[in-house]
Amino acid sequence: MSFEIVLIGLATVIISAAPIVFAVIGETFSERSGVINLSLNGTIVLSAMISFAVAVHTNSLIFGYLSGMVVGAILAWIVAFSSISLHQSQVAVGFVLTETALSLAYFLGSPYTNSQGPTIQRVPIPLLSSIPVIGPLLFNADPLTYLSYLLIIGAWIYVFKTRPGLILQGIGERPAAAFVRGANVNRLRYMYTILGGALVGLAGPIFSLGVKAGWKGTISGLDGFGWIALSITIFGGWNPVRAAFGAYLFSLLQWLSLIAQPAFPSIPGAVLQVAPFPLMILTLLLVNISDAEWVNRTLAGMPESTRKVIARILRALHASPPAGLGIPFENE
Amino acid sequence: MLQKQTSRWVNLGFQFLAILVALAFTTLLLVLSGAPPIQAYKELILGAFGSIDNVSNVLIAWAPLLITTAGLLVTFAAGLWNIGIEGQITLGAIFTTWVLRSFENSSLSPTMIIILSIVAGMFGGMLWASLVGVLKTFGGVNEIFGGLGLNFIASTLVLYLIYGPWRRPGVASLSGTEIFPNRLWLPSISNLGISPWAFALGILGILIIYFFLRGTYIGLKLKAIGKNIRSAHTLGIPTWQYMMLSFMICGLFAGLTGALQVTNVYHRLLPYITSGYGFLGLLVAMLINYQAIWVAPITLFYVALNVGSVQLPIALKLDSNLSGVLQGFLVLFVLLMEGVRQKLTRKV
């Protein structure tokens, strides 16, 4: 395989990772603030369908993207309202929403199945796109992909380098302490959950107006991405940059499974295509395994040099969730 | 006593309100999509109960959902989200198909083969469920994500089997494996497909779970873990062992569901062999607030919606996922109303 073809392939990997990047960073914001929005799988499919329909009717990509964000924000608001204001289980409500949104998407979407809709075009950035290797790899994409780069950098700076970002960390880690210092914990949680939901909702139109253009009902191939995004959020250790890395890794696995097909004629193509999904979820083992008692016991029995290396790798991979994740906060 | 009575009526009132809101939203949706709502509901009911064939389809689908939901009450009792249930049903179906295929041409009696295949299915479900437990206990992977990963693996495995070693001679396709000969079907009444055995297993299953959670030592310990894992641990309950046990029990039930899907419903292995009963069972369990006495009627209602909705595309050109929307709305609004009720009654 020539270098050119690999480069074109990798550029596609980056473009098809864009929706997942938006979803994982959206969920990272929401979970950083202390709220698990488990509705991602339904949210992405429903926002893909609604935004496609809106784009078909208005013939406008912009309205398509905006409507996807609105759908995501509304579903996230339901999660926030039921957990923060009504003290219901976030997991329960999120799961119900996911399933309901899926059915809703297939029900409402059936008139639009296989309709023709607008799709976003690639817009090479002048100058940057002519840099060797990096140009064709990163700067020969569509505007939403460029936006995803900005989101990764912007989200990282916001969370770790700004004052509101520090407060965001605070309300997720030690809500009581943040409250004492004057943060309105529940209002901020509402805000970040809805903001995160809007970002997740953008993943839908990025699929239906670009990466997987159109609407094909249950065979649209979008069911599953939300669960992957949720597991990448954990893999990413609630850090936007690491989460984005997870999204790229998943997208790379998908591409590899596609180009690996001719090499394994005995494995049915349908099987290889699904393989990245379980693989990505099982990477969660690497994130959490150093917490397990038997791992520490085994490590303790190893020779010093090996132990140090393994322990260092495990520590680098390890991530802990925000301490207040999923726990309602009462300001009393 | 009187107060307890009133609060019970208040509860019922809120639940009734929740159902009304769910219906209102579904009706609104129908109006928005240009369908006559009354007609749609009528078709839904006729589709489920309009003919003997429809009724028997409802009854055939009932046992699998009933059994899955019963199993889920055990993991819920221990405070666990067994989202891996879909994969456990799938593995049950795979193991059942495996045994049926292996002994299809043997000298064993068909009855023996069917019994063996169902036992194997239950074992398969248990195996897959215990993997969720292993990932949680020894890998630190939350059961939701471990379960999801195993669901993906299970559905990949089915695809592999259908397109690979178990493909039909000539054509490998999504229509699944070769249909088993009639003698390997669970015996059923006349030609309606309703099996008294499937029924008996369903009723037995929910009864076992009801008494298990209510009256046994193990059941009570599981509930203690579900209520407060830390104090259960302090009280000397070996928590991870009990959680593992609850996964395995639920897996047995899920495996049985898969076995019935093969031996009584589809008579072959299909890509979507679970019919989504795992996730639907999770929804039902939430709707009934995990109370065993409600499992039988509500699962019947839910499968009736599923079967009834098949009529919608034919009669009204409406997508059959309407049933899923209504099923979801019901759970969502019951959860939300419960929150509203708690909020209001706390202030009083």
PDB file of C-alpha atoms in Angstrom, chain A residues 38 78 81-82 84-89 91-93 95-97 99-100 103-104 106-108 110 218 223-224 227-228 230-231 234 266-268 270-272 274-275 277-278 281-282 284-285 288-289 292 294-295 330, chain B residues 29-30 33 81 83 135 137-142 144-146 148-149 152-153 155-156 159-160 163-164 279-280 282-283 286 290 317-322 324-325 328-329 331-332 335-340 342-343 346:
ATOM      1  CA  LEU A  38     -26.424   7.902  29.863  1.00  0.00           C
ATOM      2  CA  ILE A  78     -34.483  15.919  31.066  1.00  0.00           C
ATOM      3  CA  PHE A  81     -34.088  17.929  35.733  1.00  0.00           C
ATOM      4  CA  SER A  82     -34.941  14.411  36.830  1.00  0.00           C
ATOM      5  CA  ILE A  84     -30.963  17.338  40.136  1.00  0.00           C
ATOM      6  CA  SER A  85     -34.489  18.583  40.780  1.00  0.00           C
ATOM      7  CA  LEU A  86     -36.388  15.316  41.222  1.00  0.00           C
ATOM      8  CA  HIS A  87     -33.624  13.126  42.709  1.00  0.00           C
ATOM      9  CA  GLN A  88     -34.266  10.204  40.380  1.00  0.00           C
ATOM     10  CA  SER A  89     -31.512   7.812  39.380  1.00  0.00           C
ATOM     11  CA  VAL A  91     -28.684   5.782  35.226  1.00  0.00           C
ATOM     12  CA  ALA A  92     -32.370   4.842  35.129  1.00  0.00           C
ATOM     13  CA  VAL A  93     -33.517   8.040  33.427  1.00  0.00           C
ATOM     14  CA  PHE A  95     -31.247   4.434  30.022  1.00  0.00           C
ATOM     15  CA  VAL A  96     -34.963   5.016  29.481  1.00  0.00           C
ATOM     16  CA  LEU A  97     -34.182   8.114  27.426  1.00  0.00           C
ATOM     17  CA  GLU A  99     -34.264   3.537  24.428  1.00  0.00           C
ATOM     18  CA  THR A 100     -37.125   6.003  23.939  1.00  0.00           C
ATOM     19  CA  SER A 103     -37.674   4.299  19.015  1.00  0.00           C
ATOM     20  CA  LEU A 104     -38.659   7.918  18.478  1.00  0.00           C
ATOM     21  CA  TYR A 106     -37.046   5.234  13.930  1.00  0.00           C
ATOM     22  CA  PHE A 107     -40.718   6.185  14.233  1.00  0.00           C
ATOM     23  CA  LEU A 108     -40.372   9.823  13.189  1.00  0.00           C
ATOM     24  CA  SER A 110     -39.497   6.521   8.579  1.00  0.00           C
ATOM     25  CA  THR A 218     -32.584   0.968  11.702  1.00  0.00           C
ATOM     26  CA  ASP A 223     -26.835   2.553  16.973  1.00  0.00           C
ATOM     27  CA  GLY A 224     -23.874   1.789  19.227  1.00  0.00           C
ATOM     28  CA  TRP A 227     -22.277   3.585  24.081  1.00  0.00           C
ATOM     29  CA  ILE A 228     -18.803   3.770  22.571  1.00  0.00           C
ATOM     30  CA  LEU A 230     -19.647   6.790  26.950  1.00  0.00           C
ATOM     31  CA  SER A 231     -16.882   4.240  27.354  1.00  0.00           C
ATOM     32  CA  ILE A 234     -14.048   6.831  30.896  1.00  0.00           C
ATOM     33  CA  SER A 266     -12.106 -16.611   6.362  1.00  0.00           C
ATOM     34  CA  ILE A 267     -13.644 -14.026   8.727  1.00  0.00           C
ATOM     35  CA  PRO A 268     -16.947 -12.631   7.435  1.00  0.00           C
ATOM     36  CA  ALA A 270     -19.723  -8.169   8.989  1.00  0.00           C
ATOM     37  CA  VAL A 271     -17.764  -9.567  11.917  1.00  0.00           C
ATOM     38  CA  LEU A 272     -14.655  -7.473  11.349  1.00  0.00           C
ATOM     39  CA  VAL A 274     -18.248  -4.796  14.533  1.00  0.00           C
ATOM     40  CA  ALA A 275     -15.005  -5.873  16.174  1.00  0.00           C
ATOM     41  CA  PHE A 277     -16.832  -1.911  19.426  1.00  0.00           C
ATOM     42  CA  PRO A 278     -16.002  -4.643  21.951  1.00  0.00           C
ATOM     43  CA  ILE A 281     -14.921  -1.164  25.609  1.00  0.00           C
ATOM     44  CA  LEU A 282     -12.419  -3.705  26.814  1.00  0.00           C
ATOM     45  CA  LEU A 284     -11.562   0.100  30.009  1.00  0.00           C
ATOM     46  CA  LEU A 285      -9.813  -2.812  31.705  1.00  0.00           C
ATOM     47  CA  ASN A 288      -9.335   0.484  36.073  1.00  0.00           C
ATOM     48  CA  ILE A 289      -7.401  -2.688  36.610  1.00  0.00           C
ATOM     49  CA  ALA A 292      -8.053  -4.371  41.755  1.00  0.00           C
ATOM     50  CA  TRP A 294      -5.200  -9.049  42.984  1.00  0.00           C
ATOM     51  CA  VAL A 295      -3.227  -6.836  40.637  1.00  0.00           C
ATOM     52  CA  GLU A 330     -28.269  19.241  48.524  1.00  0.00           C
TER      53      GLU A 330
ATOM     54  CA  LEU B  29     -46.813  12.519  18.222  1.00  0.00           C
ATOM     55  CA  LEU B  30     -49.424  10.711  16.164  1.00  0.00           C
ATOM     56  CA  SER B  33     -47.124  12.785  12.023  1.00  0.00           C
ATOM     57  CA  TRP B  81     -27.356  -2.665  36.257  1.00  0.00           C
ATOM     58  CA  ILE B  83     -27.134  -4.117  30.798  1.00  0.00           C
ATOM     59  CA  LEU B 135     -14.807  -7.900  34.784  1.00  0.00           C
ATOM     60  CA  THR B 137     -14.726  -7.694  40.482  1.00  0.00           C
ATOM     61  CA  PHE B 138     -11.275  -8.392  39.091  1.00  0.00           C
ATOM     62  CA  GLY B 139     -11.001  -5.783  36.349  1.00  0.00           C
ATOM     63  CA  GLY B 140     -12.659  -2.795  37.965  1.00  0.00           C
ATOM     64  CA  VAL B 141     -14.911  -2.386  34.910  1.00  0.00           C
ATOM     65  CA  ASN B 142     -18.351  -1.083  35.842  1.00  0.00           C
ATOM     66  CA  ILE B 144     -22.752  -1.304  32.601  1.00  0.00           C
ATOM     67  CA  PHE B 145     -19.710  -1.052  30.358  1.00  0.00           C
ATOM     68  CA  GLY B 146     -18.484  -4.596  30.823  1.00  0.00           C
ATOM     69  CA  LEU B 148     -22.107  -3.508  26.857  1.00  0.00           C
ATOM     70  CA  GLY B 149     -18.754  -4.818  25.669  1.00  0.00           C
ATOM     71  CA  PHE B 152     -21.146  -6.383  21.305  1.00  0.00           C
ATOM     72  CA  ILE B 153     -19.011  -9.517  21.460  1.00  0.00           C
ATOM     73  CA  SER B 155     -23.730 -10.130  18.611  1.00  0.00           C
ATOM     74  CA  THR B 156     -20.428 -10.336  16.719  1.00  0.00           C
ATOM     75  CA  LEU B 159     -22.889 -12.889  12.995  1.00  0.00           C
ATOM     76  CA  TYR B 160     -19.726 -14.975  12.757  1.00  0.00           C
ATOM     77  CA  TYR B 163     -22.014 -16.199   8.099  1.00  0.00           C
ATOM     78  CA  GLY B 164     -19.335 -18.719   8.989  1.00  0.00           C
ATOM     79  CA  PHE B 279     -33.413  -3.968  27.249  1.00  0.00           C
ATOM     80  CA  LEU B 280     -37.209  -4.161  27.239  1.00  0.00           C
ATOM     81  CA  LEU B 282     -34.866  -3.496  32.031  1.00  0.00           C
ATOM     82  CA  LEU B 283     -37.538  -0.941  31.117  1.00  0.00           C
ATOM     83  CA  MET B 286     -37.996   0.096  36.197  1.00  0.00           C
ATOM     84  CA  TYR B 290     -38.739  -3.842  40.737  1.00  0.00           C
ATOM     85  CA  LYS B 317     -48.421   3.219   6.962  1.00  0.00           C
ATOM     86  CA  LEU B 318     -47.107   4.086  10.420  1.00  0.00           C
ATOM     87  CA  ASP B 319     -43.736   2.843  11.626  1.00  0.00           C
ATOM     88  CA  SER B 320     -44.026  -0.020  14.111  1.00  0.00           C
ATOM     89  CA  ASN B 321     -41.569   1.653  16.480  1.00  0.00           C
ATOM     90  CA  LEU B 322     -44.572   3.529  17.859  1.00  0.00           C
ATOM     91  CA  GLY B 324     -41.261   1.400  21.561  1.00  0.00           C
ATOM     92  CA  VAL B 325     -42.061   5.098  21.914  1.00  0.00           C
ATOM     93  CA  GLY B 328     -40.437   4.322  26.723  1.00  0.00           C
ATOM     94  CA  PHE B 329     -42.736   7.259  27.498  1.00  0.00           C
ATOM     95  CA  VAL B 331     -41.402   4.384  31.992  1.00  0.00           C
ATOM     96  CA  LEU B 332     -40.031   7.899  31.618  1.00  0.00           C
ATOM     97  CA  LEU B 335     -40.099   7.842  36.883  1.00  0.00           C
ATOM     98  CA  LEU B 336     -40.588  11.597  36.567  1.00  0.00           C
ATOM     99  CA  MET B 337     -43.967  11.548  38.347  1.00  0.00           C
ATOM    100  CA  GLU B 338     -42.434   9.502  41.137  1.00  0.00           C
ATOM    101  CA  GLY B 339     -39.866  12.259  41.522  1.00  0.00           C
ATOM    102  CA  VAL B 340     -42.581  14.923  41.541  1.00  0.00           C
ATOM    103  CA  GLN B 342     -41.590  12.581  46.407  1.00  0.00           C
ATOM    104  CA  LYS B 343     -40.844  16.262  46.114  1.00  0.00           C
ATOM    105  CA  ARG B 346     -41.781  15.701  51.395  1.00  0.00           C
TER     106      ARG B 346
END
